[in-house]
JSON list of N, CA and C in Angstrom, two decimals:
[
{"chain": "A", "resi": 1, "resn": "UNK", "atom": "N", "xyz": [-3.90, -13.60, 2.63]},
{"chain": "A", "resi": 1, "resn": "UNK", "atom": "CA", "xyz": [-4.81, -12.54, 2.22]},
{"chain": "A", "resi": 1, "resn": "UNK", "atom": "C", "xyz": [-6.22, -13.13, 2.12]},
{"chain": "A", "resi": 2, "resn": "UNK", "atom": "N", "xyz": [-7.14, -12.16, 2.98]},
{"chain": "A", "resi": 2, "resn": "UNK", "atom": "CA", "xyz": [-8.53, -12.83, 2.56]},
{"chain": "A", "resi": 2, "resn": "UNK", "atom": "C", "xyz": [-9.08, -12.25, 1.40]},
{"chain": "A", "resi": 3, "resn": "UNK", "atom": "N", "xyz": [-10.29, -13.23, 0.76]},
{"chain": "A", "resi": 3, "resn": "UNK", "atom": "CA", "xyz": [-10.62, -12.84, -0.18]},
{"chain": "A", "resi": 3, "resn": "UNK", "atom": "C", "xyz": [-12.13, -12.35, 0.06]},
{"chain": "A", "resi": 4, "resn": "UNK", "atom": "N", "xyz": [-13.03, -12.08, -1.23]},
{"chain": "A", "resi": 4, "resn": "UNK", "atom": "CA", "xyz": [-13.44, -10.78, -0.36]},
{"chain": "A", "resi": 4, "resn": "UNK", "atom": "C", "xyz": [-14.96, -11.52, 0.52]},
{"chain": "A", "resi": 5, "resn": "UNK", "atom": "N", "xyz": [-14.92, -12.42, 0.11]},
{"chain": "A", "resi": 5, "resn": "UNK", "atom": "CA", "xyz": [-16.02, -12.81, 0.60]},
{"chain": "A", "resi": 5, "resn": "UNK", "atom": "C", "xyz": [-15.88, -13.25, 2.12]},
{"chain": "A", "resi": 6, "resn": "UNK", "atom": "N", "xyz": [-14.48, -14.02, 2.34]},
{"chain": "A", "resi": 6, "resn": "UNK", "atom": "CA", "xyz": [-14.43, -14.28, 3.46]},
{"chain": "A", "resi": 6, "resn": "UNK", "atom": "C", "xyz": [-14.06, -12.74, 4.75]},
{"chain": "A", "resi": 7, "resn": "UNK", "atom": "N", "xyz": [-13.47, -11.58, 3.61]},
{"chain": "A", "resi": 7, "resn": "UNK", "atom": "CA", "xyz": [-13.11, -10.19, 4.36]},
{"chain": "A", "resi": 7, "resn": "UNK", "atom": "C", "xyz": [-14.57, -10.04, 4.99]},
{"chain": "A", "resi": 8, "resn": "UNK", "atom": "N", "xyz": [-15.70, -10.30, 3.93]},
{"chain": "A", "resi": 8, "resn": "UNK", "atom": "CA", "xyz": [-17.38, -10.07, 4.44]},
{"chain": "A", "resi": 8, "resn": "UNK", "atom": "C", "xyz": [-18.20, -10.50, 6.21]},
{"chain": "A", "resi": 9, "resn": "UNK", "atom": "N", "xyz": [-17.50, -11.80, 5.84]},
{"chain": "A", "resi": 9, "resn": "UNK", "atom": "CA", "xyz": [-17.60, -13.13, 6.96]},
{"chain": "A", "resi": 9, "resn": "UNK", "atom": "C", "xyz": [-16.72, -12.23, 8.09]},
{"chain": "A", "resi": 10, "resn": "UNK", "atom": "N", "xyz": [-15.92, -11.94, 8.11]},
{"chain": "A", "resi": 10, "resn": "UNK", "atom": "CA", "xyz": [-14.59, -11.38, 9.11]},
{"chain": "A", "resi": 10, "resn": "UNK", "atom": "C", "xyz": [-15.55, -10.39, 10.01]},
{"chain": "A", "resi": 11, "resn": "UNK", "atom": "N", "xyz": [-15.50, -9.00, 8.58]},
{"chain": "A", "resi": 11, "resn": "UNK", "atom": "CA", "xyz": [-16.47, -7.89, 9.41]},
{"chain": "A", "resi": 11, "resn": "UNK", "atom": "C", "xyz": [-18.06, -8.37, 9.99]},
{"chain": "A", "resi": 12, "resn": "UNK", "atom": "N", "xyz": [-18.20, -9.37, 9.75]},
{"chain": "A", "resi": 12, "resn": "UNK", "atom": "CA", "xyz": [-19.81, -9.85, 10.19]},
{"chain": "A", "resi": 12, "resn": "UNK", "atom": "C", "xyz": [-19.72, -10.16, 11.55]},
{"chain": "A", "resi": 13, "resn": "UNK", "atom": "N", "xyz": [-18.42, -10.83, 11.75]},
{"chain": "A", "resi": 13, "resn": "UNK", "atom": "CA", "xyz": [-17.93, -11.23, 12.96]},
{"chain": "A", "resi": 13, "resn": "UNK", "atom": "C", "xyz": [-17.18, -10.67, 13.82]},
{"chain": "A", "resi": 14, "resn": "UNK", "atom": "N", "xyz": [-16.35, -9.31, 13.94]},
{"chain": "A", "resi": 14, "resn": "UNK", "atom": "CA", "xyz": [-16.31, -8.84, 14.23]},
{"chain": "A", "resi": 14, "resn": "UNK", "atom": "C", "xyz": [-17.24, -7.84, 14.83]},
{"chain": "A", "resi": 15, "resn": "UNK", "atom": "N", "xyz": [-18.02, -7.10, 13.93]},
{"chain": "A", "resi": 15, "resn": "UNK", "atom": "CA", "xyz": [-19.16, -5.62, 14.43]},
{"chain": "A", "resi": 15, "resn": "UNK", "atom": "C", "xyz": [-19.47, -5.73, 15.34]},
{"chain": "A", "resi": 16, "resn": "UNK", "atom": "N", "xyz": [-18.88, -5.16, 16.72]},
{"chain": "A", "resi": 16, "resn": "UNK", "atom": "CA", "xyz": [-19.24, -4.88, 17.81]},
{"chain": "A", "resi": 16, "resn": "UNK", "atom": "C", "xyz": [-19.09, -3.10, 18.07]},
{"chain": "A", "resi": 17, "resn": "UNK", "atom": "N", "xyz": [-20.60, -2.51, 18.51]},
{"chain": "A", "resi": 17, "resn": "UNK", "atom": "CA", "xyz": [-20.23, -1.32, 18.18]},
{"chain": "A", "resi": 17, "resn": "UNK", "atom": "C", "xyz": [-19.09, -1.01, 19.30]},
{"chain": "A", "resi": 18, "resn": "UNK", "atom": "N", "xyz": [-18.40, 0.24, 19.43]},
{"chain": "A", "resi": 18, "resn": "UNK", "atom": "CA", "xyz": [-17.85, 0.92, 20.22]},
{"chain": "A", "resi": 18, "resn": "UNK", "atom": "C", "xyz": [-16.12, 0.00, 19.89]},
{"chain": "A", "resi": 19, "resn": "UNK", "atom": "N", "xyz": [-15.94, -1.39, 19.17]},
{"chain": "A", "resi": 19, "resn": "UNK", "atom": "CA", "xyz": [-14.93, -2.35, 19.59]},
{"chain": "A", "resi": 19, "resn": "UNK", "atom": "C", "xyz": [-14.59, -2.02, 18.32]},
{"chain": "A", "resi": 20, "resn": "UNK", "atom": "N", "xyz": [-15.09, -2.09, 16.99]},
{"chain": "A", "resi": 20, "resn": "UNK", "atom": "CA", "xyz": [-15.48, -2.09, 15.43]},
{"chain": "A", "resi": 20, "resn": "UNK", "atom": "C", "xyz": [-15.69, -1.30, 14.92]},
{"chain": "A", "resi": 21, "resn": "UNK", "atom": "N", "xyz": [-14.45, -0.29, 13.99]},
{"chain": "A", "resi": 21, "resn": "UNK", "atom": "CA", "xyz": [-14.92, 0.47, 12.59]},
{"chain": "A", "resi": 21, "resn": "UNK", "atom": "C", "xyz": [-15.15, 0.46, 12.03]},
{"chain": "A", "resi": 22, "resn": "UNK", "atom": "N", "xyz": [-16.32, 1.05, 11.32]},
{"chain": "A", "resi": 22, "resn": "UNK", "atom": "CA", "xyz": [-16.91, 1.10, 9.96]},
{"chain": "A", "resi": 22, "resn": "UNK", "atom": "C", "xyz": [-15.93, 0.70, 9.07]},
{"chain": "A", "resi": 23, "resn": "UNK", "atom": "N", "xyz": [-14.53, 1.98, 9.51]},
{"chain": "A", "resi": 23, "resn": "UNK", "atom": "CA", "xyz": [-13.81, 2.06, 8.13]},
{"chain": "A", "resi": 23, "resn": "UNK", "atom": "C", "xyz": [-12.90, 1.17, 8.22]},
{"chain": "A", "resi": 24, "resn": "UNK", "atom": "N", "xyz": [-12.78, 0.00, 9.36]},
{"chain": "A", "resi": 24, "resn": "UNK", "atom": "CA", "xyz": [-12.01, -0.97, 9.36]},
{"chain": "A", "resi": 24, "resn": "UNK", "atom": "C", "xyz": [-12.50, -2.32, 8.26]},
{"chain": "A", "resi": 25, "resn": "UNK", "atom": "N", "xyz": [-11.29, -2.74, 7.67]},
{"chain": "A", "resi": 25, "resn": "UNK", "atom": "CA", "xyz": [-11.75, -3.74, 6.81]},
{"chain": "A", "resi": 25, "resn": "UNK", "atom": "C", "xyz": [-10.37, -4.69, 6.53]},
{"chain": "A", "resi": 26, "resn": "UNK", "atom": "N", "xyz": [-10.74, -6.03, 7.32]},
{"chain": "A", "resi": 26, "resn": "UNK", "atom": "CA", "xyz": [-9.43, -7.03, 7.68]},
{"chain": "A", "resi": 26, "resn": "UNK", "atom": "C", "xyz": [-9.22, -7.73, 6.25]},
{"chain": "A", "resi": 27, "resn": "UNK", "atom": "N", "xyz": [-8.28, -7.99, 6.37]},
{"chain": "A", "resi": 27, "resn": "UNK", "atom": "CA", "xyz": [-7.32, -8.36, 5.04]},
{"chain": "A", "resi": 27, "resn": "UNK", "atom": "C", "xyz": [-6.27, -9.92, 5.27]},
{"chain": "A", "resi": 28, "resn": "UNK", "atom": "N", "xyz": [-5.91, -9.64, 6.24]},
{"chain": "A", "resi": 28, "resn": "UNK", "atom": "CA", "xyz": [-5.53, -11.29, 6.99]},
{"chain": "A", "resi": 28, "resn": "UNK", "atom": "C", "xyz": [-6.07, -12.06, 7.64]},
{"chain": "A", "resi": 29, "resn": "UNK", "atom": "N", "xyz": [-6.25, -13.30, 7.39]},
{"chain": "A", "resi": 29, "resn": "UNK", "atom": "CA", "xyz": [-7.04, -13.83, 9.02]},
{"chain": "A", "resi": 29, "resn": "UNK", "atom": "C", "xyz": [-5.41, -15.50, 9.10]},
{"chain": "A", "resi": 30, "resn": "UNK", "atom": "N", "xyz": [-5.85, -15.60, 10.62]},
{"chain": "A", "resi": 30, "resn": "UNK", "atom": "CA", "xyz": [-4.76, -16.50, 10.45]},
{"chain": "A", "resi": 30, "resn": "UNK", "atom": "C", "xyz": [-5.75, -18.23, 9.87]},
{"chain": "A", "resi": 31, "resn": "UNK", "atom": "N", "xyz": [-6.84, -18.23, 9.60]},
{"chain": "A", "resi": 31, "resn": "UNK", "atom": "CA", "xyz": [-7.74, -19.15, 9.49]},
{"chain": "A", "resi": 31, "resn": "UNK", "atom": "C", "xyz": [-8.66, -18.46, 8.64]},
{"chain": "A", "resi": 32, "resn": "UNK", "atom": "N", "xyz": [-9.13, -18.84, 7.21]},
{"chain": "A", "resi": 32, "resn": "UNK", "atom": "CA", "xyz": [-9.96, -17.50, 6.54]},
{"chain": "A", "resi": 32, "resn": "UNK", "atom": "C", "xyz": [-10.66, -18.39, 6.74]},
{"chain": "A", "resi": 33, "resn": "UNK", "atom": "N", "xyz": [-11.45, -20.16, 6.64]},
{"chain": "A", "resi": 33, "resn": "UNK", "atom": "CA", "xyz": [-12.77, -20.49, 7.17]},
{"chain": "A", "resi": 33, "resn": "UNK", "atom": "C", "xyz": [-13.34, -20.26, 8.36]},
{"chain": "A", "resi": 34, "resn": "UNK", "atom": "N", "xyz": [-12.37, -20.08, 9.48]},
{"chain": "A", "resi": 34, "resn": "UNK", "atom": "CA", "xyz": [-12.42, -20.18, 10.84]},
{"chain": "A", "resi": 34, "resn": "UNK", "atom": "C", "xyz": [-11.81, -19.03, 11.38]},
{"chain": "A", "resi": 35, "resn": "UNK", "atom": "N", "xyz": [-11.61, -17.49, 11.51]},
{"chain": "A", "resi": 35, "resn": "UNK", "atom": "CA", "xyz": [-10.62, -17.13, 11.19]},
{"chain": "A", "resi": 35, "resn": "UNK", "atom": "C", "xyz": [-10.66, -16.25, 13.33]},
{"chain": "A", "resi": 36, "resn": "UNK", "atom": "N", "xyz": [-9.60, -16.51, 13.62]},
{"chain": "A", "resi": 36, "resn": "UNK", "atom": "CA", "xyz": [-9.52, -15.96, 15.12]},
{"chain": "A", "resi": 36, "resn": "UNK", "atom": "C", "xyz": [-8.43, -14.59, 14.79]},
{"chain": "A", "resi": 37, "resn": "UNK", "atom": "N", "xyz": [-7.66, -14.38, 14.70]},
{"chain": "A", "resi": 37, "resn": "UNK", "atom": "CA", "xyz": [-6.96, -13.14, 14.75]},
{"chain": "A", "resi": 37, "resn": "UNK", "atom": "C", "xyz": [-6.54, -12.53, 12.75]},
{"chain": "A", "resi": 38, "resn": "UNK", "atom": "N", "xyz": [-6.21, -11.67, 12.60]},
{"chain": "A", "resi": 38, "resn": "UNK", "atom": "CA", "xyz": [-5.64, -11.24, 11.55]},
{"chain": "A", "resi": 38, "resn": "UNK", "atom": "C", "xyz": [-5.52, -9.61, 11.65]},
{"chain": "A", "resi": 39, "resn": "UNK", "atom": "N", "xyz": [-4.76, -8.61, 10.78]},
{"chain": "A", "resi": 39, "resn": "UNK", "atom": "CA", "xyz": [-4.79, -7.76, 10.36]},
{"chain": "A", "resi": 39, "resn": "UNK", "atom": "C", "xyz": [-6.40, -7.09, 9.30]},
{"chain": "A", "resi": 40, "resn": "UNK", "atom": "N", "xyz": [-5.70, -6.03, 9.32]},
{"chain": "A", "resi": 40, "resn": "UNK", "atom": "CA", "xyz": [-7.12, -4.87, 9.10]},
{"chain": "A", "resi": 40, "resn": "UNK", "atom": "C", "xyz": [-6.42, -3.69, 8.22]},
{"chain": "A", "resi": 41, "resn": "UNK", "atom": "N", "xyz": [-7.32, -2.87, 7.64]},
{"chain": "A", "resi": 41, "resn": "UNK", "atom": "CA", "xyz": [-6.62, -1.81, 7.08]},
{"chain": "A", "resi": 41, "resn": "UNK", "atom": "C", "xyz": [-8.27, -0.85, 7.50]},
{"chain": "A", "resi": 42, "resn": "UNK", "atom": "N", "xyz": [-7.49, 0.84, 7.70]},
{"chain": "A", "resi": 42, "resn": "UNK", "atom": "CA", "xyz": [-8.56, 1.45, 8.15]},
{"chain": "A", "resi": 42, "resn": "UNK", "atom": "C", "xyz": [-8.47, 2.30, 7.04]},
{"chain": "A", "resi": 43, "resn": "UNK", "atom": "N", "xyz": [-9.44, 1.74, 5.84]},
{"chain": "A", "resi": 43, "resn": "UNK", "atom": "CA", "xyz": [-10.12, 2.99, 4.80]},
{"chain": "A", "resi": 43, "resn": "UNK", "atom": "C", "xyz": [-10.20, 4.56, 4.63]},
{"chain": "A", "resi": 44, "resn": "UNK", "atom": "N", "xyz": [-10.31, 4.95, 5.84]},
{"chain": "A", "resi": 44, "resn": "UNK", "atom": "CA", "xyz": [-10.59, 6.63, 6.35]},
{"chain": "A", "resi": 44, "resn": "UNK", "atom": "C", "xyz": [-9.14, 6.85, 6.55]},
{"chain": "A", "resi": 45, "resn": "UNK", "atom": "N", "xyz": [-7.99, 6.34, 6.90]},
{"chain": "A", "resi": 45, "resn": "UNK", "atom": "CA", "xyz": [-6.29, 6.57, 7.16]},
{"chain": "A", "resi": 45, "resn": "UNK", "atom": "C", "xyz": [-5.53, 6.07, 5.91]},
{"chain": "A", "resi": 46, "resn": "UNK", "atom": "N", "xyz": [-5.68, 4.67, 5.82]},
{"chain": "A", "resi": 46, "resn": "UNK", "atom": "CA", "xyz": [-4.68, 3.71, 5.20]},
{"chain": "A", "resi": 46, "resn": "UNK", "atom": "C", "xyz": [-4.10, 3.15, 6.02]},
{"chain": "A", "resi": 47, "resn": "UNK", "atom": "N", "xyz": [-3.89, 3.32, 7.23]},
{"chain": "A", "resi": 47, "resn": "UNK", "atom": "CA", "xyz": [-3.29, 2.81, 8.58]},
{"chain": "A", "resi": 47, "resn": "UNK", "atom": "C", "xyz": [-3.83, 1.46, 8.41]},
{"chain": "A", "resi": 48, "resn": "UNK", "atom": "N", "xyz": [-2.62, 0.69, 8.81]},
{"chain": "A", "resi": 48, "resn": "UNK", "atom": "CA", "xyz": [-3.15, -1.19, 9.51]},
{"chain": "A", "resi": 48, "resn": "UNK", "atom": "C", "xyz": [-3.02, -1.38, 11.00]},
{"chain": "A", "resi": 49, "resn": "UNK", "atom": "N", "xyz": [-4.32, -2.55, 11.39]},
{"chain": "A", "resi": 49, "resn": "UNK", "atom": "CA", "xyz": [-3.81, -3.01, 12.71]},
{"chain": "A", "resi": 49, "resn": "UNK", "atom": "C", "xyz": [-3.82, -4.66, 12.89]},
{"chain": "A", "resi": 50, "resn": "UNK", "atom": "N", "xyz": [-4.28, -4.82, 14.13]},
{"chain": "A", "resi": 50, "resn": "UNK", "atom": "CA", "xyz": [-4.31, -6.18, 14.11]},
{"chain": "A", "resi": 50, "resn": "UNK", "atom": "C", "xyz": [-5.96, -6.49, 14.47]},
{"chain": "A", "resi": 51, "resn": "UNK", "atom": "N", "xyz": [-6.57, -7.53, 14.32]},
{"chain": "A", "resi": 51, "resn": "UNK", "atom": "CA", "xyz": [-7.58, -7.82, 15.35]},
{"chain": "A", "resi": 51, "resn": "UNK", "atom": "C", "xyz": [-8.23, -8.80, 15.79]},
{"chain": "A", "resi": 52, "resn": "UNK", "atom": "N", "xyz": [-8.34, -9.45, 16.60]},
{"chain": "A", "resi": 52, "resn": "UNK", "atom": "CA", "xyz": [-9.08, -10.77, 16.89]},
{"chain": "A", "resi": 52, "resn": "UNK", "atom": "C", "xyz": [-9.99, -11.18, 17.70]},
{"chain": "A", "resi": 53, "resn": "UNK", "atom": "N", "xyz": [-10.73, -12.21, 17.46]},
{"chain": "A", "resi": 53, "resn": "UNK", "atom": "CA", "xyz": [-12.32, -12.34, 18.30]},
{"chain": "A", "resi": 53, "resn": "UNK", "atom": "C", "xyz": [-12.68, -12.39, 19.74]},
{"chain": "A", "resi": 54, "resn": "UNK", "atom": "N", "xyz": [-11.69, -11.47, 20.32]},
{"chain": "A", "resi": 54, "resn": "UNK", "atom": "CA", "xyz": [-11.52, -11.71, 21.64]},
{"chain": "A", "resi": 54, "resn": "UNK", "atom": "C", "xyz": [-12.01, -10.04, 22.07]},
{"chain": "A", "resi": 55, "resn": "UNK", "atom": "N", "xyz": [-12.57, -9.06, 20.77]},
{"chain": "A", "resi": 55, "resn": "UNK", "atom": "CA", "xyz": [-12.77, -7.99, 21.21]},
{"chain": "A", "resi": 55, "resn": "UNK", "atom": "C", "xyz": [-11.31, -6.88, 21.36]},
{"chain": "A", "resi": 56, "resn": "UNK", "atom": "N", "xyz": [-10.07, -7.25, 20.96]},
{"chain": "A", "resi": 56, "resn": "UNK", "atom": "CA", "xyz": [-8.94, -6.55, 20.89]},
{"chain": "A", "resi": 56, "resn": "UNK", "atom": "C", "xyz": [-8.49, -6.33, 19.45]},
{"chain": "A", "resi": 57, "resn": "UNK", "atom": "N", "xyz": [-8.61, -5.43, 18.94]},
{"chain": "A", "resi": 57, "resn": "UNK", "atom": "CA", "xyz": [-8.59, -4.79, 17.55]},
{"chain": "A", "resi": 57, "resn": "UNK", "atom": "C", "xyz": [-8.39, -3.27, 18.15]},
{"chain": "A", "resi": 58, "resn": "UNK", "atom": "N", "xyz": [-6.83, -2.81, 17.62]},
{"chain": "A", "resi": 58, "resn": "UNK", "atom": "CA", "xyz": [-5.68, -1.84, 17.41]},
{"chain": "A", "resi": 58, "resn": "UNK", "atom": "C", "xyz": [-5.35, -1.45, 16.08]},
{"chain": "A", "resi": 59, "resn": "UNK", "atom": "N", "xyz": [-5.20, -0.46, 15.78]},
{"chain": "A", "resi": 59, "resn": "UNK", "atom": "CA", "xyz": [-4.37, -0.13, 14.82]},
{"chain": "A", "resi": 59, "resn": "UNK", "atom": "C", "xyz": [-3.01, 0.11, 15.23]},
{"chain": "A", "resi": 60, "resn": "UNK", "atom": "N", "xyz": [-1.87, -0.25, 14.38]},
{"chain": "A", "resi": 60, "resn": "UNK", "atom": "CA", "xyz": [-0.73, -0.06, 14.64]},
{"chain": "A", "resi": 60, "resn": "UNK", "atom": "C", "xyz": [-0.20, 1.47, 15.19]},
{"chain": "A", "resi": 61, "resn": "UNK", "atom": "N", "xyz": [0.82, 1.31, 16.27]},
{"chain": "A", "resi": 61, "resn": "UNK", "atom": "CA", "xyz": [1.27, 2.60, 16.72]},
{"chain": "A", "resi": 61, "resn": "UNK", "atom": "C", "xyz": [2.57, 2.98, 15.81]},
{"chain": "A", "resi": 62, "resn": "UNK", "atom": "N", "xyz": [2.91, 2.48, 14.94]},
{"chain": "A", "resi": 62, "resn": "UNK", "atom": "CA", "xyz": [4.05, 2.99, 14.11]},
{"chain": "A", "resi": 62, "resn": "UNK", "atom": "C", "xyz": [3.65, 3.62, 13.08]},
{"chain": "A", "resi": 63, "resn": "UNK", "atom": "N", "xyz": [2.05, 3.64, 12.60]},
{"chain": "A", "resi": 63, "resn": "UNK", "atom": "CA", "xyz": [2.01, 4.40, 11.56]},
{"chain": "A", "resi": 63, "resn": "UNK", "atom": "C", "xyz": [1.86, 3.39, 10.58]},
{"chain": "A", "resi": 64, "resn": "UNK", "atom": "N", "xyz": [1.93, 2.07, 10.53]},
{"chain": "A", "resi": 64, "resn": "UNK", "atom": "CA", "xyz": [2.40, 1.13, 9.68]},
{"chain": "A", "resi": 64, "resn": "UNK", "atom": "C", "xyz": [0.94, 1.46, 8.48]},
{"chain": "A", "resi": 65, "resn": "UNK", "atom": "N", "xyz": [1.56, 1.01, 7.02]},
{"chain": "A", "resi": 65, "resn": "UNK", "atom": "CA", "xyz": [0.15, 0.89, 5.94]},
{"chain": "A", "resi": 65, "resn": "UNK", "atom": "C", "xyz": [0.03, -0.14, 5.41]},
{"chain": "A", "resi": 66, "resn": "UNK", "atom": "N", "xyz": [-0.69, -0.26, 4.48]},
{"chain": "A", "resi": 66, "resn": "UNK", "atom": "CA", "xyz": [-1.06, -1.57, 3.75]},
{"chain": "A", "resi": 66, "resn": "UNK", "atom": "C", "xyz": [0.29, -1.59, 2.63]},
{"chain": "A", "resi": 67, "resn": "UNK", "atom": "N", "xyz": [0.90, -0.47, 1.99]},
{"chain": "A", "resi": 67, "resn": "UNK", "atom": "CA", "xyz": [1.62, -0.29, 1.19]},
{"chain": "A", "resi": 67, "resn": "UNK", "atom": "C", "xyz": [2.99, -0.88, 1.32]},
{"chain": "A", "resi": 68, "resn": "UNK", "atom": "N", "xyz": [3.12, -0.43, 2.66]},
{"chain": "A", "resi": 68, "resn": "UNK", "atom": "CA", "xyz": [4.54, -1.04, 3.50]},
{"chain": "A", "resi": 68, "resn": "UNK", "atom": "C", "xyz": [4.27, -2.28, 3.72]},
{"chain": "A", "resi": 69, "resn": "UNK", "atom": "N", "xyz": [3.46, -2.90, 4.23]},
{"chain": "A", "resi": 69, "resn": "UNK", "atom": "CA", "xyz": [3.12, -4.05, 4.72]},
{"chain": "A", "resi": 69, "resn": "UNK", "atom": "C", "xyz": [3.18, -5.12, 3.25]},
{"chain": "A", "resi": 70, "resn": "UNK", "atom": "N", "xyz": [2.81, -4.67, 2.55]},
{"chain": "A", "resi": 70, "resn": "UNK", "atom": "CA", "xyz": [2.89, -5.66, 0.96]},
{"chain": "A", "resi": 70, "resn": "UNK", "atom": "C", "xyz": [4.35, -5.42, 0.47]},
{"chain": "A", "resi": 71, "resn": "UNK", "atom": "N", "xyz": [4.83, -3.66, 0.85]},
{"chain": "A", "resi": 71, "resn": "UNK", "atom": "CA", "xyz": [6.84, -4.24, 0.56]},
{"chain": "A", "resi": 71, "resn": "UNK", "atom": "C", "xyz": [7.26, -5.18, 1.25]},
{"chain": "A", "resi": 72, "resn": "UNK", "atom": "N", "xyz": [6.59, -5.27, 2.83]},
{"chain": "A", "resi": 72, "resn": "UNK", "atom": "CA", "xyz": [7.39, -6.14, 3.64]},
{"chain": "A", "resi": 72, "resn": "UNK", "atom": "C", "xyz": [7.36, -7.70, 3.00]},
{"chain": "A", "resi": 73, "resn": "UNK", "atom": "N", "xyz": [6.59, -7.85, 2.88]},
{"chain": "A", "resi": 73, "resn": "UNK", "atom": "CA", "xyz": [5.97, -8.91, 1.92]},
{"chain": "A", "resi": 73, "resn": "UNK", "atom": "C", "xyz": [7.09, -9.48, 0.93]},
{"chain": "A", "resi": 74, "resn": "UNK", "atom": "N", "xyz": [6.93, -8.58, 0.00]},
{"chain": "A", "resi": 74, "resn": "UNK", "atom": "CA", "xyz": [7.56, -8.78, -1.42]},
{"chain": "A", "resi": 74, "resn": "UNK", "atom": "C", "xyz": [9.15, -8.79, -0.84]},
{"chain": "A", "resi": 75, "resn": "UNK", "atom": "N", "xyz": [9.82, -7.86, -0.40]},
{"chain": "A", "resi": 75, "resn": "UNK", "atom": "CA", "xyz": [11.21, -8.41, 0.29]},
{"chain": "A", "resi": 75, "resn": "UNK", "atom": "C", "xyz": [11.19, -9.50, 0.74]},
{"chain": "A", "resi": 76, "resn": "UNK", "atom": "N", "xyz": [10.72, -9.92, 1.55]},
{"chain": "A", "resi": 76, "resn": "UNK", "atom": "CA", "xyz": [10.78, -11.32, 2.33]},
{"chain": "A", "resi": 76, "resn": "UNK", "atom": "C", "xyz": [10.78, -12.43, 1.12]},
{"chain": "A", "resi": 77, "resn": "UNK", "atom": "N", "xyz": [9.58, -12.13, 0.06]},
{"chain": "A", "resi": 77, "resn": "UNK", "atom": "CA", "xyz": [9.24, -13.37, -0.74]},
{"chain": "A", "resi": 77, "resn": "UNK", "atom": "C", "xyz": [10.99, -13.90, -1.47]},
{"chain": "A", "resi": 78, "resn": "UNK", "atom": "N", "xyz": [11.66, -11.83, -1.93]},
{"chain": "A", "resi": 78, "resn": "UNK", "atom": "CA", "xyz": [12.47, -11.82, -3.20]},
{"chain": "A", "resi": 78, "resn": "UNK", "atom": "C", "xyz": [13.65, -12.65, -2.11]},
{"chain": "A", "resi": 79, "resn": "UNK", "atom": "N", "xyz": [13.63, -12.36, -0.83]},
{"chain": "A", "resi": 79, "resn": "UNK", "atom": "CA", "xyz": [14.82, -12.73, 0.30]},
{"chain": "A", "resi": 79, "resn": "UNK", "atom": "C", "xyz": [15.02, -14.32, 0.30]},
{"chain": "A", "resi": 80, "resn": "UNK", "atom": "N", "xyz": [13.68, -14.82, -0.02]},
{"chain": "A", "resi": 80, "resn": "UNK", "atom": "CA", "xyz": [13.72, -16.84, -0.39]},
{"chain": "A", "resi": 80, "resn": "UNK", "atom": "C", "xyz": [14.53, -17.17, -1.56]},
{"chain": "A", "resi": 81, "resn": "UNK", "atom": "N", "xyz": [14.40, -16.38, -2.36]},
{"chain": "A", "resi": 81, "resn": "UNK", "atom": "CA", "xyz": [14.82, -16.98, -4.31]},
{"chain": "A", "resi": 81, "resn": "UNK", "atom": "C", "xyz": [16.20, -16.11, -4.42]}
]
């Protein structure tokens, strides 16, 4: 999870118009100093996608949210212990 300063850094680096939503705002990076791909959540839906510095940023076609995505999470964590 990024935090918010580096979420700042993300969208700075990202904003390409026509490529980049406003209401997009990334939440993973796989590198938060350096960060090349991660997830996003779109503010205006709740919908997540993926996106990385290559100009390819999707939102998921399943509908997927941030809500689900943090159960997926928390199962997996409770699935270790």
């Amino acid at each position: 999870m990024l935090g918010v300063r580096h979420a700042l850094d993300a969208c700075d680096l990202l904003n390409h118009p026509g490529v980049w939503e406003t209401a997009w705002i990334p939440f993973t990076a796989d590198e938060p100093d350096d960060p090349f791909c991660g997830t996003f959540i779109d503010a205006a839906t709740g919908s997540i996608g993926s996106w990385n510095r290559q100009d390819v940023s999707h939102l998921y076609d399943d509908g997927s949210t941030l809500a689900g995505y943090l159960t997926e999470v928390a199962d997996e964590l409770r699935a270790l212990h």
